[in-house]
Short mmCIF file of C-alpha atoms and ligand atoms in Angstrom, two decimals:
data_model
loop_
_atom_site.label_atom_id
_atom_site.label_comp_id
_atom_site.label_asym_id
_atom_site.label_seq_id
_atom_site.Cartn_x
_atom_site.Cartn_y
_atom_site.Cartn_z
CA UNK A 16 -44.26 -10.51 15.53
CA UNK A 17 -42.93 -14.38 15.93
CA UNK A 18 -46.12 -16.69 17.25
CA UNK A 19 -44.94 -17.69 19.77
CA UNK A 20 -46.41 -20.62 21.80
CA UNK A 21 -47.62 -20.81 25.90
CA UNK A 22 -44.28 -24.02 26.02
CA UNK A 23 -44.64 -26.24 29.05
CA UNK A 24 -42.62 -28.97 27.61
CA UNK A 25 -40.47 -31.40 29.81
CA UNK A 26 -37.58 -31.64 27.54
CA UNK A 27 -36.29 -30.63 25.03
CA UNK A 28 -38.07 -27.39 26.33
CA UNK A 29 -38.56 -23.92 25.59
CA UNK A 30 -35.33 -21.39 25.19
CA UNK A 31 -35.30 -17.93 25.52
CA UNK A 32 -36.40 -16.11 22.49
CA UNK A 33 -33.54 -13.61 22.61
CA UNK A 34 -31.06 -16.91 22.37
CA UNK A 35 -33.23 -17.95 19.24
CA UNK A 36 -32.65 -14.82 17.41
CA UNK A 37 -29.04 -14.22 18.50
CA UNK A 38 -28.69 -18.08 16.98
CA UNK A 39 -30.45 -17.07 13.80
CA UNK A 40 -28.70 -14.02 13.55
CA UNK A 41 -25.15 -15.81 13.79
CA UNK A 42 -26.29 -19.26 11.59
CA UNK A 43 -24.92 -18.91 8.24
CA UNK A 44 -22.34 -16.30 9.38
CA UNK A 45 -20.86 -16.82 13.09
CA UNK A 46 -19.00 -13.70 13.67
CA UNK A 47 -18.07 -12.50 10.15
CA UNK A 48 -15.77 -15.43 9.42
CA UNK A 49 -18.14 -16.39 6.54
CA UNK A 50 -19.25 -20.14 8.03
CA UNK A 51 -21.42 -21.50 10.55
CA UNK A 52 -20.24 -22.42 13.67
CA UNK A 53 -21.19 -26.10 12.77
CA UNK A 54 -18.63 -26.07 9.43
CA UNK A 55 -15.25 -25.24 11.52
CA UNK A 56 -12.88 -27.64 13.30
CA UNK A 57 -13.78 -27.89 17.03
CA UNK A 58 -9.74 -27.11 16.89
CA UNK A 59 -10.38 -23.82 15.56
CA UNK A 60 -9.56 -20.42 17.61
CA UNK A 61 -13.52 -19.71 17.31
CA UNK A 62 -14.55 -22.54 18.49
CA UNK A 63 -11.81 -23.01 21.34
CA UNK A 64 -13.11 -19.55 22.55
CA UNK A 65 -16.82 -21.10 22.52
CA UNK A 66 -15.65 -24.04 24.48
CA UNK A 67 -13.56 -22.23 26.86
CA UNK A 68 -16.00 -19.03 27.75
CA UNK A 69 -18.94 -21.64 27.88
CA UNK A 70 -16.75 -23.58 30.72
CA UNK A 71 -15.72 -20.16 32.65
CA UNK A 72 -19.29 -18.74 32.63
CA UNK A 73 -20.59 -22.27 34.04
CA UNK A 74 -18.20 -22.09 36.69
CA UNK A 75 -19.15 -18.35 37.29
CA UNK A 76 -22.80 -18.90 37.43
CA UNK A 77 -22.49 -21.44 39.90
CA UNK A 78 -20.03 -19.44 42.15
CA UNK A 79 -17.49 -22.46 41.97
CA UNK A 80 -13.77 -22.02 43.48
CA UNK A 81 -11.01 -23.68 41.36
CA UNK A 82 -10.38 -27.26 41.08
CA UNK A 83 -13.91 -27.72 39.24
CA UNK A 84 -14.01 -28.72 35.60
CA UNK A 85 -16.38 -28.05 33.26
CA UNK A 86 -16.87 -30.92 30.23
CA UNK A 87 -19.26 -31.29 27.55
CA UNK A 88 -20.30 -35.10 26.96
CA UNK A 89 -22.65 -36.88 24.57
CA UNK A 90 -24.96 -39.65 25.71
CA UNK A 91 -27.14 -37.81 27.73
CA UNK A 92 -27.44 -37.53 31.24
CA UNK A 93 -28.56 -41.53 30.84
CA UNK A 94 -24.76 -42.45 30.16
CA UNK A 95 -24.07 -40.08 33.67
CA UNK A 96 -25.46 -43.13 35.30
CA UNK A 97 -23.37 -45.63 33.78
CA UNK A 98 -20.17 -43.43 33.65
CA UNK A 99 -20.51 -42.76 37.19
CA UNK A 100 -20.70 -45.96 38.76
CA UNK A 101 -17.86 -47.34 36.09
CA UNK A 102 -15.15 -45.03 37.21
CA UNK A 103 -15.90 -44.37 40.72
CA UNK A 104 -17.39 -47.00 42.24
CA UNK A 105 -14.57 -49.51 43.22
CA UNK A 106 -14.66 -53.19 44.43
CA UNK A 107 -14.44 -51.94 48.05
CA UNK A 108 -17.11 -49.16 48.44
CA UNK A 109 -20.85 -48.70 47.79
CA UNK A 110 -22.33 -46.25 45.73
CA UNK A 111 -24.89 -45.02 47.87
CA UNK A 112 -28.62 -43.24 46.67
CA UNK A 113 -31.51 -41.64 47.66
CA UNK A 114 -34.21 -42.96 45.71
CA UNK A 115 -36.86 -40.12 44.90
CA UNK A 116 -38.88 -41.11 41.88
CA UNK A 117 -38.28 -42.35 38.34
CA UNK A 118 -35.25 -40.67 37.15
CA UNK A 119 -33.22 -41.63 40.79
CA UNK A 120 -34.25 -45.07 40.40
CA UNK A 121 -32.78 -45.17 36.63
CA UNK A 122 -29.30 -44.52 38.13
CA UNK A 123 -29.49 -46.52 41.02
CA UNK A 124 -30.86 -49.34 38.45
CA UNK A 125 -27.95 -48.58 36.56
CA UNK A 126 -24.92 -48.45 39.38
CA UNK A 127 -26.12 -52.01 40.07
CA UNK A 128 -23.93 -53.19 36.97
CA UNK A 129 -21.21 -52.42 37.87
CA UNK A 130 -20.76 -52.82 41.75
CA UNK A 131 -22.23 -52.82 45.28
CA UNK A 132 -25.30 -50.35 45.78
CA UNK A 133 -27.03 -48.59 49.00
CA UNK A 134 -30.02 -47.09 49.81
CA UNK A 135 -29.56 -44.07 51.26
CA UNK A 136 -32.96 -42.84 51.84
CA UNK A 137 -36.70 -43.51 49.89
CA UNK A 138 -39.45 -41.33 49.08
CA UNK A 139 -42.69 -42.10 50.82
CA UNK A 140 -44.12 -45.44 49.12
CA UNK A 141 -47.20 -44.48 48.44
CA UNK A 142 -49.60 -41.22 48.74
CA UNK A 143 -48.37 -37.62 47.70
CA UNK A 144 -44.89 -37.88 46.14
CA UNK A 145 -42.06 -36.30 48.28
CA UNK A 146 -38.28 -35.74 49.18
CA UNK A 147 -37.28 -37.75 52.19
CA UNK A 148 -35.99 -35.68 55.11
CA UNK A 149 -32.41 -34.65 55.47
CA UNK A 150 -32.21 -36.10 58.36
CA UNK A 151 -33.59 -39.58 57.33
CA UNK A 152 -30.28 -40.11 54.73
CA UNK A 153 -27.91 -42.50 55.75
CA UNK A 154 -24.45 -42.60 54.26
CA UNK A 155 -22.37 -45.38 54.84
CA UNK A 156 -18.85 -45.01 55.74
CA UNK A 157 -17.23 -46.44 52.74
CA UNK A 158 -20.07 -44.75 50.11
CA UNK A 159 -18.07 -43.96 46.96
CA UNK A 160 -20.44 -41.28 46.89
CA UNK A 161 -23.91 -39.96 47.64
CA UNK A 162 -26.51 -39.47 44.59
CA UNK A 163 -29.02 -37.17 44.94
CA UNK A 164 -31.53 -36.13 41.97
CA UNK A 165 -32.16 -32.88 42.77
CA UNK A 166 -35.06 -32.34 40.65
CA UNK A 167 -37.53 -35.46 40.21
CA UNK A 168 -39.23 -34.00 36.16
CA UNK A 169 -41.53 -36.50 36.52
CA UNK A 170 -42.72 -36.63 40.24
CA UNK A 171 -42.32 -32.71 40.19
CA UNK A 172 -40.56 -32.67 43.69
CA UNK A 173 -37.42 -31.01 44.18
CA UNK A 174 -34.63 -30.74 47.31
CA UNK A 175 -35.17 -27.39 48.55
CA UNK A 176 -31.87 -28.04 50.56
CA UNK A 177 -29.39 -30.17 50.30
CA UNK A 178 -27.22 -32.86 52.81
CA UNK A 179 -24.00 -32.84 54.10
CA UNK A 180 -22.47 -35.95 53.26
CA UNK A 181 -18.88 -35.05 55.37
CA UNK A 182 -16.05 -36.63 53.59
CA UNK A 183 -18.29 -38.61 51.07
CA UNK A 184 -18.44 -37.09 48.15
CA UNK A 185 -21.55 -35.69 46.91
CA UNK A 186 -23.25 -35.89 43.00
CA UNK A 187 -26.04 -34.42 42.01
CA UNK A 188 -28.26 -35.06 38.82
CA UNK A 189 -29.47 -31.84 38.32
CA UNK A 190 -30.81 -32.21 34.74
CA UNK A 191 -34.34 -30.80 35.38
CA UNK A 192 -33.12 -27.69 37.57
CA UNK A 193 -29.50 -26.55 37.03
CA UNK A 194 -28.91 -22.64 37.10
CA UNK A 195 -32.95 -22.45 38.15
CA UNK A 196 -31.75 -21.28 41.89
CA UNK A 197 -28.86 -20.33 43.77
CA UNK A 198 -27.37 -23.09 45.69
CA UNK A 199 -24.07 -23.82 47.30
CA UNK A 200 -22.68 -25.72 44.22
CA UNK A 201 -19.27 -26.36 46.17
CA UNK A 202 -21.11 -28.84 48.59
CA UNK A 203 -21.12 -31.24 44.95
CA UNK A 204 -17.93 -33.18 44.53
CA UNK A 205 -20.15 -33.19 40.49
CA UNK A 206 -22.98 -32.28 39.30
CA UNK A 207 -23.99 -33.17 35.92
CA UNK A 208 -26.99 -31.99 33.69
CA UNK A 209 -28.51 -33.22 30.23
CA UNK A 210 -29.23 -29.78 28.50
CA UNK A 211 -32.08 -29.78 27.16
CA UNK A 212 -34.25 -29.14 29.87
CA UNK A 213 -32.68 -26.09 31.61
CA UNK A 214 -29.35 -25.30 29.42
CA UNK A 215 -29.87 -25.63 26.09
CA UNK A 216 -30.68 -27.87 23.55
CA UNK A 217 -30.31 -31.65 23.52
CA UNK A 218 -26.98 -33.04 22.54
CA UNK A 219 -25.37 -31.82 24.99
CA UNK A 220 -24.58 -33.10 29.04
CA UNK A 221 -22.93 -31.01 30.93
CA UNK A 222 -20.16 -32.35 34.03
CA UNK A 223 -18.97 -29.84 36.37
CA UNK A 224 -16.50 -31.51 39.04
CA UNK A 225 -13.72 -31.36 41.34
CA UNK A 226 -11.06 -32.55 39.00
CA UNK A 227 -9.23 -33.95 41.71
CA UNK A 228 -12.72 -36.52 42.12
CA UNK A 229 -12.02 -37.72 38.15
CA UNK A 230 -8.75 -38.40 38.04
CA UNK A 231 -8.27 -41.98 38.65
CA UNK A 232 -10.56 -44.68 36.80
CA UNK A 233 -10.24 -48.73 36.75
CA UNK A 234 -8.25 -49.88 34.14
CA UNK A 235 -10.85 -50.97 32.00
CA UNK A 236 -12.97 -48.30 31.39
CA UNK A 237 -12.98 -47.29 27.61
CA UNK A 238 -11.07 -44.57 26.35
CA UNK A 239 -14.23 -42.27 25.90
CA UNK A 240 -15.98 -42.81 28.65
CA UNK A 241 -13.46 -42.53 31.18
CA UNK A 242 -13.65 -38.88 32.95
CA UNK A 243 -10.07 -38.45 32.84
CA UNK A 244 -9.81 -38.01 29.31
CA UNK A 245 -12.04 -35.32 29.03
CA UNK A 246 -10.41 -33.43 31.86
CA UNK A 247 -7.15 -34.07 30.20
CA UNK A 248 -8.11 -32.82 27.11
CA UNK A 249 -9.67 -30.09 28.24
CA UNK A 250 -13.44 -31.21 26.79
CA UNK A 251 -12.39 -31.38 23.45
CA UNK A 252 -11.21 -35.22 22.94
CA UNK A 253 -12.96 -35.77 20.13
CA UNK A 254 -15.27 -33.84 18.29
CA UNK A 255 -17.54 -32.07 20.83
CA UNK A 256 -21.29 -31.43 19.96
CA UNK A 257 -20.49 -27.75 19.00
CA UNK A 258 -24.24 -26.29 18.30
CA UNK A 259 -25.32 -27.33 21.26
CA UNK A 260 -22.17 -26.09 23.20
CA UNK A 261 -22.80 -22.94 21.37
CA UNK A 262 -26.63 -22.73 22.13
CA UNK A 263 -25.55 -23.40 25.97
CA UNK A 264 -23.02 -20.40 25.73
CA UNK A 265 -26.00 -17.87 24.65
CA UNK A 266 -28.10 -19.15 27.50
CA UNK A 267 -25.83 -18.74 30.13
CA UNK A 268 -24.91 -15.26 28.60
CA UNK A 269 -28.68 -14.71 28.90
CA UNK A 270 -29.08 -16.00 32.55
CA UNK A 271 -26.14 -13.60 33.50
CA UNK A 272 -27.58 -10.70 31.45
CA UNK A 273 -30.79 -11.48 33.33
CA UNK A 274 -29.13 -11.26 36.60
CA UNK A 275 -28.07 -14.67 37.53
CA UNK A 276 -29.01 -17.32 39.80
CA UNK A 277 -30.56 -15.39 42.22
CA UNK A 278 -32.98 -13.98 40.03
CA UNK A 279 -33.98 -16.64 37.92
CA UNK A 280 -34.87 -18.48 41.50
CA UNK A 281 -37.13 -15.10 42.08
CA UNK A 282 -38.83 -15.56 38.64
CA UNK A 283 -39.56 -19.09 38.88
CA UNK A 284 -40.96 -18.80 42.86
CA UNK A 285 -43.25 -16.00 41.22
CA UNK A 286 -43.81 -17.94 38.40
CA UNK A 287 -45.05 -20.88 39.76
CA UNK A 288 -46.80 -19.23 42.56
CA UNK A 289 -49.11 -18.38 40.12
CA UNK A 290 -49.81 -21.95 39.28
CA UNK A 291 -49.32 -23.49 42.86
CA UNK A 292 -51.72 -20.96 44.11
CA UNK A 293 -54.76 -21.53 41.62
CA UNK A 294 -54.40 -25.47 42.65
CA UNK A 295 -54.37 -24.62 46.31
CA UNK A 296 -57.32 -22.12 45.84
CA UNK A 297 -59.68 -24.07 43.75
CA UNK A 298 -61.37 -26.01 47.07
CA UNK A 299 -59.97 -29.35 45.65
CA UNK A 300 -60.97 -29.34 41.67
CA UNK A 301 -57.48 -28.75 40.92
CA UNK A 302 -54.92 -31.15 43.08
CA UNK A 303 -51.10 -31.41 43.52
CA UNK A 304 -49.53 -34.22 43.38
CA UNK A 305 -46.42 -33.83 45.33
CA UNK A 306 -46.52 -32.87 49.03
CA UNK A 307 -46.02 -28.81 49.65
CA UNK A 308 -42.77 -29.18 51.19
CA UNK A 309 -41.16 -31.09 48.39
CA UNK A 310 -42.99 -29.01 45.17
CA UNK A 311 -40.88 -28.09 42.34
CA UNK A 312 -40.02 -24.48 40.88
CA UNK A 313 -39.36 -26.52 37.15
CA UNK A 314 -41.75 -28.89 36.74
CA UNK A 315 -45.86 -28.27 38.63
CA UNK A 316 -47.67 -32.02 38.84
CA UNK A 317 -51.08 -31.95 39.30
CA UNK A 318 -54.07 -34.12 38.31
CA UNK A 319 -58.16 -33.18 38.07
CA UNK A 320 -61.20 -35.37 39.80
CA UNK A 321 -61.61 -37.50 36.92
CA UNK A 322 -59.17 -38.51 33.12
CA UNK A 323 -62.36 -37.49 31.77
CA UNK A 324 -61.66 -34.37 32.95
CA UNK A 325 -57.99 -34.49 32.25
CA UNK A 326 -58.78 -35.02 28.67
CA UNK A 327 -60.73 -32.09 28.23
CA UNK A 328 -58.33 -29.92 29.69
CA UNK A 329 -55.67 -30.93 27.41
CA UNK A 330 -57.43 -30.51 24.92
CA UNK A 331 -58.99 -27.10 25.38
CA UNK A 332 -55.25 -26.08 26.56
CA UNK A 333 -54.15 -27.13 23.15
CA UNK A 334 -57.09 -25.17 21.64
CA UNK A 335 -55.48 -21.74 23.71
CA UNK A 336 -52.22 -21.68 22.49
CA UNK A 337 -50.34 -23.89 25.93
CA UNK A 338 -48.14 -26.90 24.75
CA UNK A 339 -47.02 -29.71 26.84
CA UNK A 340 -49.36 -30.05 29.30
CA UNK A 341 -49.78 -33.82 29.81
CA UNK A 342 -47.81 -35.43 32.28
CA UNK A 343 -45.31 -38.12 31.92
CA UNK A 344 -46.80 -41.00 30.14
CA UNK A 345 -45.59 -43.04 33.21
CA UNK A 346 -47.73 -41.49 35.52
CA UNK A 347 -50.57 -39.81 33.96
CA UNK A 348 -52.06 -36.44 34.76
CA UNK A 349 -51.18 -33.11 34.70
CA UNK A 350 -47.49 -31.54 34.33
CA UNK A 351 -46.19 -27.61 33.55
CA UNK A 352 -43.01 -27.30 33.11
CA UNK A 353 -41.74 -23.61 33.68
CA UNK A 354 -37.96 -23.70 33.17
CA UNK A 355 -36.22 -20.28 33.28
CA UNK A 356 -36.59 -19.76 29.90
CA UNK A 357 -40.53 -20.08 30.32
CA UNK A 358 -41.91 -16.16 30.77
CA UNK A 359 -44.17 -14.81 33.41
CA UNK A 360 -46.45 -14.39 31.57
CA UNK A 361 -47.29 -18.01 30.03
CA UNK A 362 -47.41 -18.97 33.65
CA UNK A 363 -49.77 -15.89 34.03
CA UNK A 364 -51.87 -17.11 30.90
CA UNK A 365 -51.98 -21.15 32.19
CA UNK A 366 -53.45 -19.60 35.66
CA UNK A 367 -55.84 -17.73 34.43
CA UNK A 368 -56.68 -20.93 31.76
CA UNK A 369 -57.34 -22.87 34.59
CA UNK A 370 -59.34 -20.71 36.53
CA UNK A 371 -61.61 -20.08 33.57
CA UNK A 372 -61.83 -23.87 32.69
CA UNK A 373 -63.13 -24.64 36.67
CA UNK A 374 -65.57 -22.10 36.36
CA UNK A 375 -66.46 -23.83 33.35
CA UNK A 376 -66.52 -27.36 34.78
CA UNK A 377 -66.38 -26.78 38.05
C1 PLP B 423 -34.39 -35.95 31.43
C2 PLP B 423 -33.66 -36.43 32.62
C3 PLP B 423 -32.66 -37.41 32.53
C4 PLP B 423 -32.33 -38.11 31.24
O1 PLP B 423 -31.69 -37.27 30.38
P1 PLP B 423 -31.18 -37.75 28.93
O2 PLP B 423 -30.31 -36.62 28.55
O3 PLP B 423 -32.40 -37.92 28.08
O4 PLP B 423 -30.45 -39.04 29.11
C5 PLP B 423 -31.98 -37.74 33.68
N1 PLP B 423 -32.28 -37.17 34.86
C6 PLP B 423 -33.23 -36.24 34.99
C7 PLP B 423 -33.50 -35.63 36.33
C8 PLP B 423 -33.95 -35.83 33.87
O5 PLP B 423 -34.89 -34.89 34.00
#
C-alpha cells in the first residue's frame, strides 16, 4: 500500500489518490500514442480533446447554460485581480467589493490601480471573523461589477449564500471552494479559481464567464492579458499549461464519478462536522475562530488557550501522520483544510487526534 499522509494543506493541497494513479498510469504513455501528454503540441488532436472535454465538464459540473466560457490562464488567481479591474473597469464606473479578509482585500488593493473602487460591504472589524449580511451589501448603480470572495482560506469563513446584484454583474473568486457545493453558478457574470486548492494542481487558473461580459477591453490592455483573446482563441492562444489542464480534467472526471456537486457538499458538511463538532464540544479548550454562521466547509480556523499550546499540537500532529496544520503565517493558529479531495476519514483521524490531545492537556 502507498503511505499516504492525514493532508490538511492550504494550497497546493491534497488530490484524490485515484487522479494520482490514473496520472502515473498515463505519464510516459498518454493513451498509447507513445509520449507524455507534456511532449505534444497543445495543437495536437490529443490535446485539443483535453482542452475541450476539460471546458465542457466545467460547464457541466456547474450546471451552466450557454454563453459561459471556460479558459485556462497562467498567473494565478493573483493576476484575476489585476486582469479584472484592467478590462472591465472603465473611466465611468466603480468596481465595487465586499471586503471579507485577506485574500478580498488583495483584489480590492489591486482594482485601485487601475480605476475608481467601492466598498460594498466589510467584515466585522474586530472579534470572530465573519461574512457581512446580504442585506448589508450596497451596490452602486454604475458598479462595473460586484466582487465577492466566496471562500476567505485564511479567515476560514465562507458565503453560505450568495447576493443578487440585479443588472450588475457579479464575480466571484472562488479559488478556495469551487466545485466543493452546489450553487447557482448562473447568478456569476465569472467566476474564476487558482487550481491548486480545489481543482488541481498549481499552474493552472481557471475563468468561467458569460462571454458576452469579456468581449470588449480598453485599448491598451496587452495582447495576453486581455480576456478577449482567450475567448477568441478558444483557450489555446499560446501555449496553455497542459499538465495541469490535464490533472484538472481527471479531477473533474473524479468529482462527476463521485456524484457531483451535490455530493461532494454532503461529504465536506460530514466531514467537517466532525471537526466543527469536537471544537464546539470541548467546553472552550478548542475555539473557532470564525463566527458559526460564516464557518467554512474547505478550510476549519481554530486556535488553543495558549501558542504554547499551539506548538505542541503541531507538533504531536506532525508526530501522527496530519500535515498542514498551522494556520496562515498571517494570522497564527490553527487551520485544516479539507478540500474534496481530503477523505472522511483523515477528518475522522484529526477529530479523534484532538480529542485525545485535550484529554491529554486538557
Ligand atoms: C490562494 C488564493 C488566491 C491566490 O491564488 P494564486 O493562484 O496563488 O495567485 C486568491 N484567492 C483565494 C481565495 C485564494 O485562496
Amino acid at each position: 500500500m502507498t503511505k499516504r499522509a492525514y493532508n490538511f494543506n492550504a494550497g497546493p493541497a491534497a488530490l484524490p489518490l485515484e487522479v494520482l494513479q490514473q496520472a502515473q498510469q498515463e505519464f510516459v504513455d498518454f493513451k498509447g500514442i507513445g509520449m507524455s501528454i507534456m511532449e505534444i503540441s497543445h495543437r495536437s488532436k490529443e490535446y485539443e480533446q483535453v482542452n475541450g472535454e476539460t471546458q465542457q465538464l466545467l460547464l457541466e459540473l456547474l450546471g451552466l447554460p450557454s454563453g459561459y466560457k471556460v479558459l485556462f490562464l497562467q498567473g494565478g488567481a493573483s493576476t484575476q485581480f489585476a486582469m479584472i479591474p484592467m478590462n472591465l473597469l472603465t473611466a465611468d464606473k466603480v468596481g465595487a467589493y465586499v471586503m471579507t479578509g485577506s485574500w478580498a482585500e488583495k483584489a480590492y488593493q489591486e482594482a485601485q490601480l487601475f480605476g475608481e473602487t467601492f466598498l460594498a460591504a466589510s467584515s466585522n472589524e474586530s472579534g470572530p471573523l465573519n461574512i457581512p449580511a446580504l442585506s448589508d451589501i450596497r451596490v452602486p448603480d454604475n458598479a462595473a461589477y460586484l466582487h465577492v470572495t466566496s471562500n476567505e482560506t485564511i479567515a476560514g469563513t465562507q458565503f453560505h449564500e450568495f447576493p443578487d446584484t440585479g443588472s450588475v454583474p457579479l464575480i466571484g473568486d472562488m479559488s478556495s471552494d469551487i466545485l466543493s457545493r452546489s450553487f447557482d453558478a448562473s447568478k456569476f457574470a465569472m467566476i474564476y479559481a487558482g487550481a491548486q486548492k480545489n481543482l488541481g494542481p498549481s499552474g493552472v487558473t481557471v475563468v468561467v464567464a458569460r462571454e458576452d461580459f469579456l468581449k470588449d477591453s480598453p485599448k491598451h490592455v496587452p495582447t495576453m492579458l486581455r480576456y478577449s483573446t482567450h475567448i477568441k482563441n478558444d483557450s489555446l492562444y499560446n501555449t496553455p499549461p497542459a499538465y495541469s489542464v490535464y490533472i484538472v480534467n481527471l479531477v473533474l472526471k473524479w468529482i462527476k464519478a463521485n456524484g457531483g456537486l451535490s455530493v461532494m457538499e454532503q461529504r465536506n458538511i460530514e466531514k467537517t462536522a466532525l471537526v466543527y463538532d469536537t471544537i464546539d464540544n470541548s467546553g472552550g479548550f478548542y475555539e473557532g475562530l470564525a463566527t458559526k454562521d460564516s464557518r467554512s466547509i474547505m478550510n476549519i480556523t481554530f486556535k488553543l488557550q495558549s501558542e504554547e499550546l499551539e506548538k505542541a499540537f503541531i507538533k504531536e500532529s506532525e508526530a501522527n501522520g496530519f500535515v498542514g496544520l498551522k494556520g496562515h503565517r498571517s494570522v497564527g493558529h490553527l487551520r485544516a483544510s479539507t478540500y474534496n479531495a481530503v477523505p472522511y476519514e483523515s477528518c475522522k483521524a484529526l477529530a479523534d487526534f484532538m480529542a485525545d490531545f485535550q484529554k491529554r492537556n486538557g
